[in-house]
Short mmCIF file of C-alpha atoms and ligand atoms in Angstrom, two decimals:
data_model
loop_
_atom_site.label_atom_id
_atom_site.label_comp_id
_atom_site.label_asym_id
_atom_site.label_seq_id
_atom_site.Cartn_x
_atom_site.Cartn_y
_atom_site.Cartn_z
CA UNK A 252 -13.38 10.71 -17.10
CA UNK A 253 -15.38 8.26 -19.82
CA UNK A 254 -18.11 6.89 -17.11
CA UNK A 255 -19.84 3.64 -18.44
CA UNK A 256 -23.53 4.58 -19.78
CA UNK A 257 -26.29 1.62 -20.42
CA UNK A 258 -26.04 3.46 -23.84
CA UNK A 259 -22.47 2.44 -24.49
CA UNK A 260 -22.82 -1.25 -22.75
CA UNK A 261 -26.13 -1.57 -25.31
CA UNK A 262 -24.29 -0.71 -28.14
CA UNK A 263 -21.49 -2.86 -27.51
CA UNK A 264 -23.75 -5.68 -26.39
CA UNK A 265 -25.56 -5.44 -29.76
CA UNK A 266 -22.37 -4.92 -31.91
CA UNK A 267 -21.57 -8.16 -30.32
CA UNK A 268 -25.13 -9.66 -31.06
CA UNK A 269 -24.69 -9.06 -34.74
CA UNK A 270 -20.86 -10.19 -34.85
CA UNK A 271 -22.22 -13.38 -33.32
CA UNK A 272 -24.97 -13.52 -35.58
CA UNK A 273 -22.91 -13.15 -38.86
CA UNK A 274 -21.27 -16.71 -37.81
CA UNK A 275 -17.41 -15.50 -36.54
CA UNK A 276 -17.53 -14.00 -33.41
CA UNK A 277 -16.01 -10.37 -33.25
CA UNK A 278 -13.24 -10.77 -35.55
CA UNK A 279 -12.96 -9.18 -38.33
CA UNK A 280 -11.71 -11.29 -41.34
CA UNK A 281 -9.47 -10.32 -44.19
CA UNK A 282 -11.42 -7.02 -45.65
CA UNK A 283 -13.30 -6.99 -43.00
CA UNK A 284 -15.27 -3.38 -42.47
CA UNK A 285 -13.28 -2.57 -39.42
CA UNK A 286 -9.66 -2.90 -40.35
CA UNK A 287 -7.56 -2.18 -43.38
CA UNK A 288 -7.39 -4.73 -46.36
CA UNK A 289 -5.70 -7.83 -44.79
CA UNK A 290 -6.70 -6.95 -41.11
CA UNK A 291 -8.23 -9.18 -38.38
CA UNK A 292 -9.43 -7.07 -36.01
CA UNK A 293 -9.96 -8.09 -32.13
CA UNK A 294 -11.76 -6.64 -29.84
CA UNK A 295 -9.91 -5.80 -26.29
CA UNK A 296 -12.54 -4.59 -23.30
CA UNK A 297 -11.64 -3.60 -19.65
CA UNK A 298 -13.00 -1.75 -17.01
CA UNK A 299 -10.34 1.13 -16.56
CA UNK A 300 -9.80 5.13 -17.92
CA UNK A 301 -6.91 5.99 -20.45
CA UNK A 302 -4.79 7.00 -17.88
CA UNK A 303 -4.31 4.02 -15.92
CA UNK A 304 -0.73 1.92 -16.25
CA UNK A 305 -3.34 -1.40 -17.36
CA UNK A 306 -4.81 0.65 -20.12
CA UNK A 307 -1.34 1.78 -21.27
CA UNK A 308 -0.07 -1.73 -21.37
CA UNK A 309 -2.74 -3.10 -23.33
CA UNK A 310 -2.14 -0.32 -25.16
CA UNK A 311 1.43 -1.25 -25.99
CA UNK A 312 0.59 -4.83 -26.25
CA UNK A 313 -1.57 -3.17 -29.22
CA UNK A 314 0.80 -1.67 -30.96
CA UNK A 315 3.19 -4.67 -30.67
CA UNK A 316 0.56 -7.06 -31.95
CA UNK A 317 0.30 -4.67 -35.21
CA UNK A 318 4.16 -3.98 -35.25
CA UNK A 319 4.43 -8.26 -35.22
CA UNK A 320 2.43 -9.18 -37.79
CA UNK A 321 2.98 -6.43 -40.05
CA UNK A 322 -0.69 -4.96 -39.90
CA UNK A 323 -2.49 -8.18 -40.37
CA UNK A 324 -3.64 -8.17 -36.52
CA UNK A 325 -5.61 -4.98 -35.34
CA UNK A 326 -6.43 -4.89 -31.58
CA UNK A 327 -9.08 -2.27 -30.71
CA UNK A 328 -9.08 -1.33 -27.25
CA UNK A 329 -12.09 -0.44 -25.13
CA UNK A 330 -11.74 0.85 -21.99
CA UNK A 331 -14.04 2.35 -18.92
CA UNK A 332 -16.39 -0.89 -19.57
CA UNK A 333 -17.73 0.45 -22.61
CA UNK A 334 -18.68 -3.27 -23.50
CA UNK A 335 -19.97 -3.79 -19.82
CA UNK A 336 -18.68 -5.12 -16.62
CA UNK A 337 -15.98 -7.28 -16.56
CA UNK A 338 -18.01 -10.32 -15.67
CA UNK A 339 -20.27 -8.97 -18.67
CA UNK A 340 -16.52 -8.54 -20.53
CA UNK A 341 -15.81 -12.62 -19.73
CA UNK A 342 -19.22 -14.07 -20.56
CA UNK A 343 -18.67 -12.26 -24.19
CA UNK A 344 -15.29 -13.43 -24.01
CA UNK A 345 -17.11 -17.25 -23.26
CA UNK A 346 -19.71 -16.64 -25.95
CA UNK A 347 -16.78 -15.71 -28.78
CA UNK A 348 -17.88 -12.46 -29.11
CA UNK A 349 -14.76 -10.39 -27.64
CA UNK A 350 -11.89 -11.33 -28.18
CA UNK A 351 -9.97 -10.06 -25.42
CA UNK A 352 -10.92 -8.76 -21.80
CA UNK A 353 -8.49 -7.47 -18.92
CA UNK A 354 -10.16 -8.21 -15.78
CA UNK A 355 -9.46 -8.66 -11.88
CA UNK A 356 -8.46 -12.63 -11.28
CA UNK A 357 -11.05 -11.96 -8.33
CA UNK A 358 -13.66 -11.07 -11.12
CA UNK A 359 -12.58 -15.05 -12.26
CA UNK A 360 -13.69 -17.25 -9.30
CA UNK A 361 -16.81 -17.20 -10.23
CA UNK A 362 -15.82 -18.90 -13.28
CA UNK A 363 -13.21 -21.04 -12.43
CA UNK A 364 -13.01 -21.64 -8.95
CA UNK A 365 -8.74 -22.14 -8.34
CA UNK A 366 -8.50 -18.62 -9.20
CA UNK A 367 -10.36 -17.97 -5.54
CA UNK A 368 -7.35 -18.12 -4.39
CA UNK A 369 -6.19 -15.03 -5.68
CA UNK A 370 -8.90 -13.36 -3.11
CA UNK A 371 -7.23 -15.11 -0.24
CA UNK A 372 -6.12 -12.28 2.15
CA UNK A 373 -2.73 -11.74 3.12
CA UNK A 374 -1.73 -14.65 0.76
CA UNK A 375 1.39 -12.65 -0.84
CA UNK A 376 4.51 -11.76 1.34
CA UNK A 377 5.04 -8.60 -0.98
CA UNK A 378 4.94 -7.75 -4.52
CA UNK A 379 8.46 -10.00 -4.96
CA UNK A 380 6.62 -12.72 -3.76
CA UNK A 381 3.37 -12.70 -5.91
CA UNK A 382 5.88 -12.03 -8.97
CA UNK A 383 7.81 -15.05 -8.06
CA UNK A 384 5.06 -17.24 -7.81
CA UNK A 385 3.25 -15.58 -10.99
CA UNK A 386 6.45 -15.88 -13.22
CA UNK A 387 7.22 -19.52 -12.45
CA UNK A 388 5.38 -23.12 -13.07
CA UNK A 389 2.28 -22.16 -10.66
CA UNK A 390 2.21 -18.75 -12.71
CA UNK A 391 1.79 -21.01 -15.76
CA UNK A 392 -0.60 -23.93 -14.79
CA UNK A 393 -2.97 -21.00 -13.25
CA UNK A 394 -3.25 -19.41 -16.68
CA UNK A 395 -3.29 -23.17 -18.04
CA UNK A 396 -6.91 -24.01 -15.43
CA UNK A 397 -8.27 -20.71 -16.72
CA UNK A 398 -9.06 -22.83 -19.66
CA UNK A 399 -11.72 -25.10 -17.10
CA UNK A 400 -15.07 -24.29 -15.65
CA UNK A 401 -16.23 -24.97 -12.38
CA UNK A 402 -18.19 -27.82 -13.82
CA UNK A 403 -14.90 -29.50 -15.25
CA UNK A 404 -16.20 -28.75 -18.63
CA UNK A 405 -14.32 -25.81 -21.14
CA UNK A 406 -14.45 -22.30 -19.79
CA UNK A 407 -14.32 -20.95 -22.99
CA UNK A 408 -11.32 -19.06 -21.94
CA UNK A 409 -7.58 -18.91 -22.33
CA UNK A 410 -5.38 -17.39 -19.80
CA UNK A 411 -2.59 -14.94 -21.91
CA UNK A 412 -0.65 -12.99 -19.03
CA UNK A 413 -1.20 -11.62 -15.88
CA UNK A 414 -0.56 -7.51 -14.89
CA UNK A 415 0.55 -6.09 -11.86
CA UNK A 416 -2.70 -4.68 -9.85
CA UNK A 417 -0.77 -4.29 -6.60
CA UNK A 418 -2.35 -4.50 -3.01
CA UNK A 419 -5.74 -3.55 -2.33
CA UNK A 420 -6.09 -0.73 0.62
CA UNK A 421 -9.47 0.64 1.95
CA UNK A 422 -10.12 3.85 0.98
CA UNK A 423 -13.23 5.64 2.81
CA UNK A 424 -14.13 9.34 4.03
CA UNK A 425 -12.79 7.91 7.53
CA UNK A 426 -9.35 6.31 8.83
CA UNK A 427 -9.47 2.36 8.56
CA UNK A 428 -7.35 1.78 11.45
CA UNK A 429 -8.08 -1.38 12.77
CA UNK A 430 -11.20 -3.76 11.69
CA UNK A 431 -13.07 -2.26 14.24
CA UNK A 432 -13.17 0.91 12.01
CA UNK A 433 -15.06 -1.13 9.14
CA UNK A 434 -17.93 -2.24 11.89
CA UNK A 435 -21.21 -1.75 10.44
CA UNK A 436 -19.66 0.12 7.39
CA UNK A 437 -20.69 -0.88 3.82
CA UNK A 438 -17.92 -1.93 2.25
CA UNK A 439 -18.10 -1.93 -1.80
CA UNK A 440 -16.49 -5.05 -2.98
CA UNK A 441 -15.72 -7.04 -6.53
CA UNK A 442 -18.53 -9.77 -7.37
CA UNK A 443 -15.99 -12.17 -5.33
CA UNK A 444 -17.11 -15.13 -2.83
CA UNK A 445 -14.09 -14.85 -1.02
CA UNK A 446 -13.77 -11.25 -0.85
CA UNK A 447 -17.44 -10.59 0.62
CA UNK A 448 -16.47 -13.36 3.32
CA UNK A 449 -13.36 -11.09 4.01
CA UNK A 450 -14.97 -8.00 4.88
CA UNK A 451 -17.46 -9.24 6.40
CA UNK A 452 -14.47 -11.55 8.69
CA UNK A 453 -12.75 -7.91 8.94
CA UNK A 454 -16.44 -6.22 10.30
CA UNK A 455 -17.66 -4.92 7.40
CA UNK A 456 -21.00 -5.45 5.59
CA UNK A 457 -19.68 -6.54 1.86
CA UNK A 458 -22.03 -5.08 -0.63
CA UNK A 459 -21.31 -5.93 -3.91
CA UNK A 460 -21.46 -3.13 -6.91
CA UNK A 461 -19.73 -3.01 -10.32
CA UNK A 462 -16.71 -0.83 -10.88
CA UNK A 463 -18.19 1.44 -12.96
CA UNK A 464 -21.09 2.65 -10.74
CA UNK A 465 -18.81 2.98 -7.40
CA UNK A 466 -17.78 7.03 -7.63
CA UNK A 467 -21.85 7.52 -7.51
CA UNK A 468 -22.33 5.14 -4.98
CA UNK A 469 -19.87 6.42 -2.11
CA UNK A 470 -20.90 9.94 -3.45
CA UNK A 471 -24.56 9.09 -2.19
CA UNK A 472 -23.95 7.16 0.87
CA UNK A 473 -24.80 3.79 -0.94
CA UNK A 474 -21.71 2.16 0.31
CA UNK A 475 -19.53 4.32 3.32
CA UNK A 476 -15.53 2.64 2.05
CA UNK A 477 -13.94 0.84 -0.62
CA UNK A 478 -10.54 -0.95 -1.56
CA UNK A 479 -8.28 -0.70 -4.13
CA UNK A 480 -4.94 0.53 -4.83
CA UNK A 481 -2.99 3.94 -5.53
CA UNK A 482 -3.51 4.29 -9.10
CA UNK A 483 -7.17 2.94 -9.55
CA UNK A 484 -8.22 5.27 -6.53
CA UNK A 485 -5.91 8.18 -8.83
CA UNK A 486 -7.77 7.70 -12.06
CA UNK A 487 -11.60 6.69 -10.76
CA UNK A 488 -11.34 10.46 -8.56
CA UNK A 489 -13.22 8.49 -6.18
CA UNK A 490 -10.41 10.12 -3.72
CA UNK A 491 -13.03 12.98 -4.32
CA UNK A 492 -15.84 11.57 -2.16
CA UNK A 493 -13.40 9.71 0.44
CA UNK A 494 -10.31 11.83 1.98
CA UNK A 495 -8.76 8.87 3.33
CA UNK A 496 -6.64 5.61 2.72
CA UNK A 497 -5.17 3.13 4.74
CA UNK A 498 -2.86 0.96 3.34
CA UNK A 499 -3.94 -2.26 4.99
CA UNK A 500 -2.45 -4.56 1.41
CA UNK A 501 -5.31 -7.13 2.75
CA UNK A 502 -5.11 -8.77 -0.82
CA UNK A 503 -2.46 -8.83 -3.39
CA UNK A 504 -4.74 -10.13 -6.66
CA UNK A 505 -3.82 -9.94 -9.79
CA UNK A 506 -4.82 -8.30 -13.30
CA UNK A 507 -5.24 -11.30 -15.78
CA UNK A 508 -5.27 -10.91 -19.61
CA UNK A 509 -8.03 -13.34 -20.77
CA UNK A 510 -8.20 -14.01 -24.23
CA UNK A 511 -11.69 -16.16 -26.04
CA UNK A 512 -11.28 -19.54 -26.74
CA UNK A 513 -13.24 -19.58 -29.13
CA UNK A 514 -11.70 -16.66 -31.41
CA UNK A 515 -8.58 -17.63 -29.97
CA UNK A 516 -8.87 -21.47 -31.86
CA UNK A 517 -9.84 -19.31 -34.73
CA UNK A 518 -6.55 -17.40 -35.15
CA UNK A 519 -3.88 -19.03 -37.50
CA UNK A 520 -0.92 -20.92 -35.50
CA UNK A 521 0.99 -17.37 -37.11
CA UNK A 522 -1.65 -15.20 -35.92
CA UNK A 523 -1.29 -17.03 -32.11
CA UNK A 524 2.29 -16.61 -32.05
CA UNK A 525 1.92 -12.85 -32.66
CA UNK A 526 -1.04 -12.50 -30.08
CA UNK A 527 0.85 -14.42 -27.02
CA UNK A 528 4.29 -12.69 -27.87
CA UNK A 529 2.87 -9.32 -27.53
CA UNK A 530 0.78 -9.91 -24.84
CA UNK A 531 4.02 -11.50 -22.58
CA UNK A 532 5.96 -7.96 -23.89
CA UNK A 533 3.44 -5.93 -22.79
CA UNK A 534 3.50 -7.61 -19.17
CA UNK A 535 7.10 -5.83 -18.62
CA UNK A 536 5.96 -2.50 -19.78
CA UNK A 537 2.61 -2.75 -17.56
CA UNK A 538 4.96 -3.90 -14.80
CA UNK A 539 7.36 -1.08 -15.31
CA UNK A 540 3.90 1.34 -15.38
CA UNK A 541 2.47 0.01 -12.60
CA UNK A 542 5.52 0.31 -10.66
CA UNK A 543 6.22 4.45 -11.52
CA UNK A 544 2.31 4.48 -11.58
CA UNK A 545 1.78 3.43 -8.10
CA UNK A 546 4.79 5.83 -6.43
CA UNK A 547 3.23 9.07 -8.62
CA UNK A 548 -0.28 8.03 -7.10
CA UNK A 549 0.38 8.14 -4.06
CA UNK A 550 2.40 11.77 -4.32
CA UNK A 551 -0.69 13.16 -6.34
CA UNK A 552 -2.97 11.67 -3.59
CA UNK A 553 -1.15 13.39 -1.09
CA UNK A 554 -0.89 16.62 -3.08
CA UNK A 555 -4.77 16.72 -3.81
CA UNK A 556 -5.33 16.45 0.19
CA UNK A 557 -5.68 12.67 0.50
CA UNK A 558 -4.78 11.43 4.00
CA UNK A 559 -2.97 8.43 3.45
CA UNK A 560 -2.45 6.38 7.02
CA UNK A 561 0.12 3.31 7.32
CA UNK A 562 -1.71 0.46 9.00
CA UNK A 563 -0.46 -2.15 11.23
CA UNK A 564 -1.89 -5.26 9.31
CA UNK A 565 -1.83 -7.83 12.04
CA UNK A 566 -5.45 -7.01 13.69
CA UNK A 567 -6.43 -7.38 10.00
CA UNK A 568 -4.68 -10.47 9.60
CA UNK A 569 -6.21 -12.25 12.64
CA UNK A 570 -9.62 -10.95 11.60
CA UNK A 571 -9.29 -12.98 8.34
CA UNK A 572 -7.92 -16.29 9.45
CA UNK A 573 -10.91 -18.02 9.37
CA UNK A 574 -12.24 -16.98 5.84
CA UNK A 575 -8.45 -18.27 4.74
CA UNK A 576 -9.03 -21.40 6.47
CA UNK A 577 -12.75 -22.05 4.85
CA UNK A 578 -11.53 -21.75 1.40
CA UNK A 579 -8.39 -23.98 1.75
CA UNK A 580 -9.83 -26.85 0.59
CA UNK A 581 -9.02 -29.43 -2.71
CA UNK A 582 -7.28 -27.52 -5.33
CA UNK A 583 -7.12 -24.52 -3.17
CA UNK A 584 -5.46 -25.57 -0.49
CA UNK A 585 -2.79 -27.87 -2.97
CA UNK A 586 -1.96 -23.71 -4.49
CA UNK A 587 -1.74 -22.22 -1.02
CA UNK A 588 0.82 -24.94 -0.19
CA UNK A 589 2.76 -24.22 -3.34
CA UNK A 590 2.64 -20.67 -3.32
CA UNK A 591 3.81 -20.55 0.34
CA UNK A 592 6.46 -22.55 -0.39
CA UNK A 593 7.82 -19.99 -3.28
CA UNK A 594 10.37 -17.81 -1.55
C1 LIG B 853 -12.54 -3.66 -9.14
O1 LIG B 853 -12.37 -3.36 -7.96
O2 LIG B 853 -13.67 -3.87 -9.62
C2 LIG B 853 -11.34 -3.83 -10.01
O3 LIG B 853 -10.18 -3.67 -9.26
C3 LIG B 853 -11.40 -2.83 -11.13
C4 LIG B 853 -10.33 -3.11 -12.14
O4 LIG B 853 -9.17 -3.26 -11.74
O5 LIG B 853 -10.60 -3.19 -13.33
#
């Protein structure tokens, strides 16, 4: 498995540096050095290995983006955050020098503060649910306020599509039963307001660490669990330092396919049209992955010795309600209402 270096995140950094510094972001013009004659190249970044159904989707959104436009759009695709974390992946995104990024919407609040909602536990009946509300008008106007800061001001983002990231489960090298199982645990979660207040609601202590250096960090004891689902906890082997998971499905958040706004303004009205369509075909195939991806996870989990433990998720439930009810405020509260009301 690729595992992030500060070599690679340096090198990427500084590639960006100098794409910045030549006056058009990363994108490579017409004869540009990185594509063929007539290419515009774009940059795609994201935190996960080759072999995950998100990296295969963006993948095929790749291909269609080429396929569309007849070779004049080139999307190169950098997985295992070889161009950093993915809040290092949306600043560069903000600063116009990647085009592209695939992060966690909980990776977003930060940013843009409706997409906290994402983080609420227990938010999503099931997976029907979140896809209702994802593929309808609430869907839309969420990518729409990716475009807005906190501070009411441009993000410097542009929402393209979201991808299916299922539930999140705690995984650890002990059951996760009931919260009381998480007391005085370290809990590894995303660089997500509403997820530290979570664990720490469901008895953990929420320590915040970046994707790419979690496998080390349960491996040495720096953080005792985790949470995630099947196919992440498949391709990051970090079932090798923790033999068990309990699907708990405490948070249903999705993947969301950020583009620049700057580069984005950039592209020809043609160029757009290619970009969006392939990006909104490669949603179905990354749904279709995710869907055999998660079922195959699971059986290789179990195969390689994982013990995998269903988990009533009412004691969890309870344990949350008043991190839920701290967050529903203003805009939050108006998308709760609205996504609740989605059957
Ligand atoms: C995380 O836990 O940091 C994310 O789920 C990783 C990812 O999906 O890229």
């Amino acid at each position: 498995m690729l595992k992030p270096t500060t070599s690679t995140f340096l090198v990427g950094l500084l590639t960006g540096i100098v794409a910045a510094s030549a006056g058009f972001a990363m994108i490579g013009r017409p004869g540009s050095s990185n594509g063929a004659a007539g290419a515009r190249v774009l940059r795609v970044a994201h935190a996960l290995p080759t072999s995950h159904p998100v990296h295969l989707g963006i993948e095929y959104m790749a291909r269609r983006a080429g396929e569309l436009s007849g070779g004049r759009l080139r999307l190169e695709v950098f997985p295992s955050e070889q161009l950093g974390t993915e809040t290092q992946c949306l600043e560069q995104a903000q600063a116009g020098t990647l085009a592209i990024t695939k992060v966690s919407a909980g990776a977003i609040g930060n940013f843009v503060q409706s997409y906290r909602v994402f983080s609420l536990p227990y938010l999503f009946r099931d997976s029907d649910h979140l896809w209702r509300v994802l593929d309808g008008p609430i869907g839309r106007s969420l990518l729409d306020m990716l475009a807005v800061g906190n501070d009411g001001r441009p993000s410097g983002l542009r929402g393209l599509a979201f991808y299916d990231s299922g539930s999140r489960n705690f995984y650890a090298s002990f059951p996760v039963r009931t919260p009381a199982d998480l007391r005085g645990r370290k809990v590894r979660v995303m660089s997500d307001a509403v997820a530290m207040d979570a664990i720490r609601a469901m008895g953990g202590a929420a320590t915040p660490i970046p994707w790419g250096e979690l496998y080390t960090s349960l491996q040495q004891g720096v953080v005792d669990a985790a949470e995630n689902n099947p196919p992440t906890l498949l391709s990051s082997r970090h079932y090798e330092v923790t033999r068990h998971f309990s699907l708990t499905h405490h948070m249903r958040i999705p993947d969301v396919l950020a583009a620049s706004a700057r580069i984005w303004d950039a592209l020809s009205p043609e160029e757009q049209v290619w970009l969006q369509q392939a990006a909104d075909e490669s949603v179905a195939v990354q749904r279709q992955l995710w869907e055999e991806g998660t079922g195959q996870a699971l059986a290789e989990l179990r195969a390689l010795g994982v013990e995998i433990h269903e988990v009533d998720p009412e004691p969890f439930r309870a344990a949350v309600a008043p991190v839920v009810a701290k967050y529903r405020q203003g805009v939050i509260d108006d998308l709760v209402r609205q996504i609740e009301a989605v059957e």
